[in-house]
Amino acid sequence: MEKKKSDFNIVTIVTNAFDSFVKVFKKNGVVTVSYILILFMFFYAFIINPINISSIVEKALIENRNNIKTDKDNSVQKRMTADEVLIPVMEDIAEREDVSRVLLFEKHNNSQNISGIDFLFLSSTYECISPDDIELDYIGDSFQRQYVTNFLGKEILGLLKYKKYLYYDHIENCNHTNHRLLHKLRRFDAKSVMLIPFLNDNKQPLLIIAVISNKGEIDCNEIYNKLKPFESNIKQSLM
């Protein structure tokens, strides 16, 4: 009985308050009452219960810095994991008798045109050379910030999307003007090159491993089969 009486009192209070609120609107008009309500909310927010704007901004900046640090730490960890998998495989391939060097090319973008569209580049990020040829020198520094389409050429870029690897031998006889990669490798006495792409979901080659020989032909199938078991870990870490 007491609970029903209490509920009735609450309903009565709410009803009376609503009636009073409606009467104020009818008496003073919507604009006037709205203006008074806005003044009251402003007064409450900044005087009775002031909001610390500086504290809110500071907390947001701290959270943003923490998120950036977390993303960077995760990226570094992924890089280290990828290197632990990929570098030993590249070194193992470079020790083969028919291989002179192995280069890792990674696609990146760090500049834009006036419309804000990214330019895409390939850069050599790691290189292994044959330990048996003391005359070999590292050439990776000559393959930095290469504009993707110009560097690979439309033909090679297109084939990399659909082939498990590409192989070019006797590149000293290469006369394709748009095969800039092959021409540059020829300057370093390369005779043949095997290109192994790692594709994303859109079939774009984000990573390319170049196996190069200054001696002659390369046993591509054997090298591909050696690298294939590590493909998933490499893509997961670097793509």
mmCIF file of C-alpha atoms in Angstrom:
data_model
loop_
_atom_site.group_PDB
_atom_site.id
_atom_site.type_symbol
_atom_site.label_atom_id
_atom_site.label_comp_id
_atom_site.label_asym_id
_atom_site.label_seq_id
_atom_site.Cartn_x
_atom_site.Cartn_y
_atom_site.Cartn_z
ATOM 1 C CA MET A 1 0.000 0.000 0.000
ATOM 2 C CA GLU A 2 2.844 2.349 0.918
ATOM 3 C CA LYS A 3 4.643 1.599 -2.386
ATOM 4 C CA LYS A 4 1.535 2.415 -4.453
ATOM 5 C CA LYS A 5 1.153 5.674 -2.538
ATOM 6 C CA SER A 6 4.808 6.565 -3.166
ATOM 7 C CA ASP A 7 4.504 5.808 -6.893
ATOM 8 C CA PHE A 8 1.375 7.960 -7.046
ATOM 9 C CA ASN A 9 3.213 10.872 -5.385
ATOM 10 C CA ILE A 10 6.091 10.627 -7.900
ATOM 11 C CA VAL A 11 3.681 10.645 -10.833
ATOM 12 C CA THR A 12 1.876 13.628 -9.364
ATOM 13 C CA ILE A 13 5.139 15.559 -8.877
ATOM 14 C CA VAL A 14 6.286 14.856 -12.436
ATOM 15 C CA THR A 15 2.886 15.816 -13.854
ATOM 16 C CA ASN A 16 2.786 19.074 -11.907
ATOM 17 C CA ALA A 17 6.348 19.921 -12.952
ATOM 18 C CA PHE A 18 5.513 19.289 -16.611
ATOM 19 C CA ASP A 19 2.400 21.476 -16.342
ATOM 20 C CA SER A 20 4.463 24.273 -14.811
ATOM 21 C CA PHE A 21 7.067 23.912 -17.576
ATOM 22 C CA VAL A 22 4.360 24.181 -20.258
ATOM 23 C CA LYS A 23 2.856 27.256 -18.566
ATOM 24 C CA VAL A 24 6.253 28.988 -18.613
ATOM 25 C CA PHE A 25 6.574 28.323 -22.342
ATOM 26 C CA LYS A 26 3.049 29.657 -22.992
ATOM 27 C CA LYS A 27 3.649 32.752 -20.896
ATOM 28 C CA ASN A 28 7.133 33.746 -22.105
ATOM 29 C CA GLY A 29 7.447 32.099 -25.517
ATOM 30 C CA VAL A 30 9.761 29.391 -26.823
ATOM 31 C CA VAL A 31 12.634 31.728 -27.747
ATOM 32 C CA THR A 32 12.790 33.387 -24.348
ATOM 33 C CA VAL A 33 12.632 30.145 -22.380
ATOM 34 C CA SER A 34 15.231 28.495 -24.655
ATOM 35 C CA TYR A 35 17.543 31.468 -24.113
ATOM 36 C CA ILE A 36 17.105 31.161 -20.335
ATOM 37 C CA LEU A 37 17.833 27.410 -20.473
ATOM 38 C CA ILE A 38 21.005 28.005 -22.501
ATOM 39 C CA LEU A 39 22.167 30.632 -19.992
ATOM 40 C CA PHE A 40 21.469 28.231 -17.132
ATOM 41 C CA MET A 41 23.432 25.379 -18.779
ATOM 42 C CA PHE A 42 26.312 27.772 -19.508
ATOM 43 C CA PHE A 43 26.219 29.037 -15.904
ATOM 44 C CA TYR A 44 26.163 25.462 -14.536
ATOM 45 C CA ALA A 45 28.907 24.166 -16.805
ATOM 46 C CA PHE A 46 31.404 26.993 -16.357
ATOM 47 C CA ILE A 47 30.637 28.369 -12.874
ATOM 48 C CA ILE A 48 28.790 25.846 -10.696
ATOM 49 C CA ASN A 49 30.516 22.775 -12.203
ATOM 50 C CA PRO A 50 33.302 24.102 -14.478
ATOM 51 C CA ILE A 51 34.767 21.809 -17.143
ATOM 52 C CA ASN A 52 38.558 21.640 -17.112
ATOM 53 C CA ILE A 53 39.233 22.068 -20.861
ATOM 54 C CA SER A 54 42.997 21.886 -20.371
ATOM 55 C CA SER A 55 42.667 18.564 -18.573
ATOM 56 C CA ILE A 56 40.501 17.119 -21.359
ATOM 57 C CA VAL A 57 42.957 18.223 -24.052
ATOM 58 C CA GLU A 58 45.927 16.921 -22.072
ATOM 59 C CA LYS A 59 44.288 13.516 -21.577
ATOM 60 C CA ALA A 60 43.501 13.311 -25.306
ATOM 61 C CA LEU A 61 47.115 14.163 -26.206
ATOM 62 C CA ILE A 62 48.470 11.578 -23.770
ATOM 63 C CA GLU A 63 46.134 8.917 -25.172
ATOM 64 C CA ASN A 64 47.184 9.805 -28.733
ATOM 65 C CA ARG A 65 50.889 9.594 -27.807
ATOM 66 C CA ASN A 66 50.320 6.235 -26.144
ATOM 67 C CA ASN A 67 48.514 4.916 -29.225
ATOM 68 C CA ILE A 68 51.345 6.109 -31.504
ATOM 69 C CA LYS A 69 53.942 4.467 -29.242
ATOM 70 C CA THR A 70 51.981 1.210 -29.171
ATOM 71 C CA ASP A 71 51.672 1.182 -32.971
ATOM 72 C CA LYS A 72 55.393 1.911 -33.322
ATOM 73 C CA ASP A 73 56.343 -0.818 -30.847
ATOM 74 C CA ASN A 74 54.134 -3.312 -32.707
ATOM 75 C CA SER A 75 55.669 -2.277 -36.028
ATOM 76 C CA VAL A 76 59.207 -2.703 -34.682
ATOM 77 C CA GLN A 77 58.317 -6.127 -33.302
ATOM 78 C CA LYS A 78 56.865 -7.198 -36.655
ATOM 79 C CA ARG A 79 60.028 -6.020 -38.412
ATOM 80 C CA MET A 80 62.245 -7.972 -36.023
ATOM 81 C CA THR A 81 60.101 -11.075 -36.430
ATOM 82 C CA ALA A 82 60.280 -10.784 -40.227
ATOM 83 C CA ASP A 83 64.049 -10.306 -40.174
ATOM 84 C CA GLU A 84 64.471 -13.366 -37.968
ATOM 85 C CA VAL A 85 62.638 -15.439 -40.586
ATOM 86 C CA LEU A 86 63.739 -13.843 -43.859
ATOM 87 C CA ILE A 87 67.414 -12.988 -43.386
ATOM 88 C CA PRO A 88 68.595 -16.564 -42.635
ATOM 89 C CA VAL A 89 66.707 -17.781 -45.721
ATOM 90 C CA MET A 90 68.297 -15.081 -47.896
ATOM 91 C CA GLU A 91 71.752 -15.912 -46.499
ATOM 92 C CA ASP A 92 71.170 -19.603 -47.182
ATOM 93 C CA ILE A 93 70.211 -18.870 -50.794
ATOM 94 C CA ALA A 94 73.253 -16.607 -51.265
ATOM 95 C CA GLU A 95 75.531 -19.509 -50.293
ATOM 96 C CA ARG A 96 74.450 -21.521 -53.340
ATOM 97 C CA GLU A 97 77.047 -21.981 -56.074
ATOM 98 C CA ASP A 98 74.774 -20.521 -58.768
ATOM 99 C CA VAL A 99 73.895 -17.337 -56.787
ATOM 100 C CA SER A 100 75.977 -14.182 -56.361
ATOM 101 C CA ARG A 101 73.651 -11.979 -54.311
ATOM 102 C CA VAL A 102 70.100 -11.715 -52.953
ATOM 103 C CA LEU A 103 68.248 -8.400 -52.602
ATOM 104 C CA LEU A 104 65.021 -7.626 -50.769
ATOM 105 C CA PHE A 105 62.932 -4.833 -52.340
ATOM 106 C CA GLU A 106 60.109 -3.266 -50.339
ATOM 107 C CA LYS A 107 57.430 -0.952 -51.704
ATOM 108 C CA HIS A 108 56.883 2.302 -49.802
ATOM 109 C CA ASN A 109 55.441 5.795 -50.236
ATOM 110 C CA ASN A 110 56.880 8.945 -48.677
ATOM 111 C CA SER A 111 55.909 11.784 -51.009
ATOM 112 C CA GLN A 112 52.812 13.019 -52.837
ATOM 113 C CA ASN A 113 51.851 14.982 -55.909
ATOM 114 C CA ILE A 114 49.973 18.282 -55.699
ATOM 115 C CA SER A 115 46.641 16.412 -55.542
ATOM 116 C CA GLY A 116 47.759 14.407 -52.509
ATOM 117 C CA ILE A 117 48.198 11.117 -54.400
ATOM 118 C CA ASP A 118 51.110 9.024 -53.103
ATOM 119 C CA PHE A 119 54.120 8.175 -55.236
ATOM 120 C CA LEU A 120 55.134 4.518 -54.895
ATOM 121 C CA PHE A 121 58.779 3.527 -54.638
ATOM 122 C CA LEU A 122 60.843 0.379 -54.252
ATOM 123 C CA SER A 123 63.962 0.346 -52.104
ATOM 124 C CA SER A 124 66.469 -2.375 -51.354
ATOM 125 C CA THR A 125 66.238 -2.921 -47.589
ATOM 126 C CA TYR A 126 68.510 -5.938 -47.217
ATOM 127 C CA GLU A 127 71.234 -7.624 -49.241
ATOM 128 C CA CYS A 128 73.200 -10.851 -48.948
ATOM 129 C CA ILE A 129 76.231 -11.621 -51.101
ATOM 130 C CA SER A 130 78.007 -14.883 -51.823
ATOM 131 C CA PRO A 131 80.622 -15.578 -49.127
ATOM 132 C CA ASP A 132 82.770 -17.414 -51.692
ATOM 133 C CA ASP A 133 83.349 -14.460 -54.050
ATOM 134 C CA ILE A 134 85.684 -11.983 -52.344
ATOM 135 C CA GLU A 135 85.485 -9.584 -55.294
ATOM 136 C CA LEU A 136 81.763 -8.948 -54.818
ATOM 137 C CA ASP A 137 80.661 -5.695 -53.232
ATOM 138 C CA TYR A 138 77.279 -4.611 -51.923
ATOM 139 C CA ILE A 139 75.088 -2.756 -54.419
ATOM 140 C CA GLY A 140 71.922 -2.136 -52.378
ATOM 141 C CA ASP A 141 72.656 1.589 -52.003
ATOM 142 C CA SER A 142 72.220 1.965 -55.768
ATOM 143 C CA PHE A 143 68.640 0.689 -55.530
ATOM 144 C CA GLN A 144 66.983 3.197 -53.213
ATOM 145 C CA ARG A 145 63.760 5.140 -53.902
ATOM 146 C CA GLN A 146 63.174 3.644 -57.332
ATOM 147 C CA TYR A 147 59.823 4.781 -58.777
ATOM 148 C CA VAL A 148 57.927 1.498 -59.112
ATOM 149 C CA THR A 149 56.530 1.686 -62.656
ATOM 150 C CA ASN A 150 59.665 3.244 -64.110
ATOM 151 C CA PHE A 151 61.976 0.839 -62.279
ATOM 152 C CA LEU A 152 60.241 -2.430 -63.087
ATOM 153 C CA GLY A 153 58.574 -1.505 -66.342
ATOM 154 C CA LYS A 154 54.943 -2.163 -67.191
ATOM 155 C CA GLU A 155 55.631 -5.677 -68.470
ATOM 156 C CA ILE A 156 57.496 -6.956 -65.392
ATOM 157 C CA LEU A 157 55.090 -5.215 -63.012
ATOM 158 C CA GLY A 158 52.126 -6.849 -64.725
ATOM 159 C CA LEU A 159 53.671 -10.341 -64.795
ATOM 160 C CA LEU A 160 54.623 -10.201 -61.112
ATOM 161 C CA LYS A 161 50.915 -10.080 -60.232
ATOM 162 C CA TYR A 162 50.262 -13.494 -61.786
ATOM 163 C CA LYS A 163 53.523 -15.448 -61.725
ATOM 164 C CA LYS A 164 55.045 -17.205 -58.737
ATOM 165 C CA TYR A 165 58.392 -15.909 -59.985
ATOM 166 C CA LEU A 166 60.008 -14.347 -63.061
ATOM 167 C CA TYR A 167 63.329 -15.426 -64.496
ATOM 168 C CA TYR A 168 65.550 -13.506 -66.909
ATOM 169 C CA ASP A 169 68.809 -15.010 -68.144
ATOM 170 C CA HIS A 170 71.454 -13.537 -70.439
ATOM 171 C CA ILE A 171 70.421 -10.060 -69.340
ATOM 172 C CA GLU A 172 73.623 -8.740 -70.876
ATOM 173 C CA ASN A 173 71.661 -9.020 -74.128
ATOM 174 C CA CYS A 174 68.596 -7.231 -72.769
ATOM 175 C CA ASN A 175 67.436 -4.480 -75.127
ATOM 176 C CA HIS A 176 64.061 -3.596 -73.572
ATOM 177 C CA THR A 177 64.235 0.125 -72.907
ATOM 178 C CA ASN A 178 61.676 -0.032 -70.092
ATOM 179 C CA HIS A 179 63.439 -2.805 -68.144
ATOM 180 C CA ARG A 180 65.399 -0.395 -65.993
ATOM 181 C CA LEU A 181 65.969 -2.978 -63.246
ATOM 182 C CA LEU A 182 67.669 -5.373 -65.659
ATOM 183 C CA HIS A 183 69.819 -2.621 -67.152
ATOM 184 C CA LYS A 184 70.964 -1.501 -63.703
ATOM 185 C CA LEU A 185 71.804 -5.062 -62.665
ATOM 186 C CA ARG A 186 73.786 -5.527 -65.867
ATOM 187 C CA ARG A 187 76.057 -2.656 -64.793
ATOM 188 C CA PHE A 188 77.020 -4.815 -61.809
ATOM 189 C CA ASP A 189 77.917 -7.795 -64.025
ATOM 190 C CA ALA A 190 74.679 -9.703 -63.435
ATOM 191 C CA LYS A 191 74.014 -12.476 -65.938
ATOM 192 C CA SER A 192 70.607 -13.690 -64.695
ATOM 193 C CA VAL A 193 67.987 -12.671 -62.143
ATOM 194 C CA MET A 194 65.024 -14.377 -60.489
ATOM 195 C CA LEU A 195 62.254 -12.118 -59.117
ATOM 196 C CA ILE A 196 59.979 -13.581 -56.419
ATOM 197 C CA PRO A 197 56.958 -11.394 -55.544
ATOM 198 C CA PHE A 198 54.923 -11.321 -52.336
ATOM 199 C CA LEU A 199 51.401 -10.108 -53.134
ATOM 200 C CA ASN A 200 48.768 -8.463 -50.952
ATOM 201 C CA ASP A 201 45.037 -9.208 -51.225
ATOM 202 C CA ASN A 202 44.793 -6.849 -54.218
ATOM 203 C CA LYS A 203 47.521 -8.799 -56.048
ATOM 204 C CA GLN A 204 50.001 -5.965 -55.700
ATOM 205 C CA PRO A 205 53.684 -6.985 -55.209
ATOM 206 C CA LEU A 206 54.618 -5.201 -51.966
ATOM 207 C CA LEU A 207 57.813 -7.240 -51.507
ATOM 208 C CA ILE A 208 60.173 -8.632 -54.128
ATOM 209 C CA ILE A 209 63.157 -10.877 -53.547
ATOM 210 C CA ALA A 210 65.719 -10.651 -56.336
ATOM 211 C CA VAL A 211 68.103 -13.614 -56.653
ATOM 212 C CA ILE A 212 71.025 -12.638 -58.883
ATOM 213 C CA SER A 213 73.845 -14.566 -60.501
ATOM 214 C CA ASN A 214 77.001 -13.117 -62.047
ATOM 215 C CA LYS A 215 77.962 -16.595 -63.222
ATOM 216 C CA GLY A 216 75.152 -17.874 -65.409
ATOM 217 C CA GLU A 217 71.879 -19.728 -64.939
ATOM 218 C CA ILE A 218 69.927 -20.085 -61.666
ATOM 219 C CA ASP A 219 68.036 -23.173 -60.491
ATOM 220 C CA CYS A 220 64.797 -21.249 -59.889
ATOM 221 C CA ASN A 221 62.563 -24.169 -58.889
ATOM 222 C CA GLU A 222 64.883 -25.301 -56.131
ATOM 223 C CA ILE A 223 65.214 -21.759 -54.749
ATOM 224 C CA TYR A 224 61.469 -21.151 -54.907
ATOM 225 C CA ASN A 225 60.759 -24.395 -53.059
ATOM 226 C CA LYS A 226 63.261 -23.400 -50.388
ATOM 227 C CA LEU A 227 61.555 -20.034 -49.873
ATOM 228 C CA LYS A 228 57.918 -21.165 -50.195
ATOM 229 C CA PRO A 229 57.506 -22.578 -46.625
ATOM 230 C CA PHE A 230 58.386 -19.171 -45.169
ATOM 231 C CA GLU A 231 56.073 -17.149 -47.425
ATOM 232 C CA SER A 232 53.184 -16.933 -44.952
ATOM 233 C CA ASN A 233 55.378 -15.721 -42.041
ATOM 234 C CA ILE A 234 57.116 -13.158 -44.232
ATOM 235 C CA LYS A 235 53.828 -11.719 -45.546
ATOM 236 C CA GLN A 236 52.283 -11.651 -42.081
ATOM 237 C CA SER A 237 55.242 -9.715 -40.672
ATOM 238 C CA LEU A 238 55.941 -7.256 -43.482
ATOM 239 C CA MET A 239 52.594 -6.764 -45.247
#
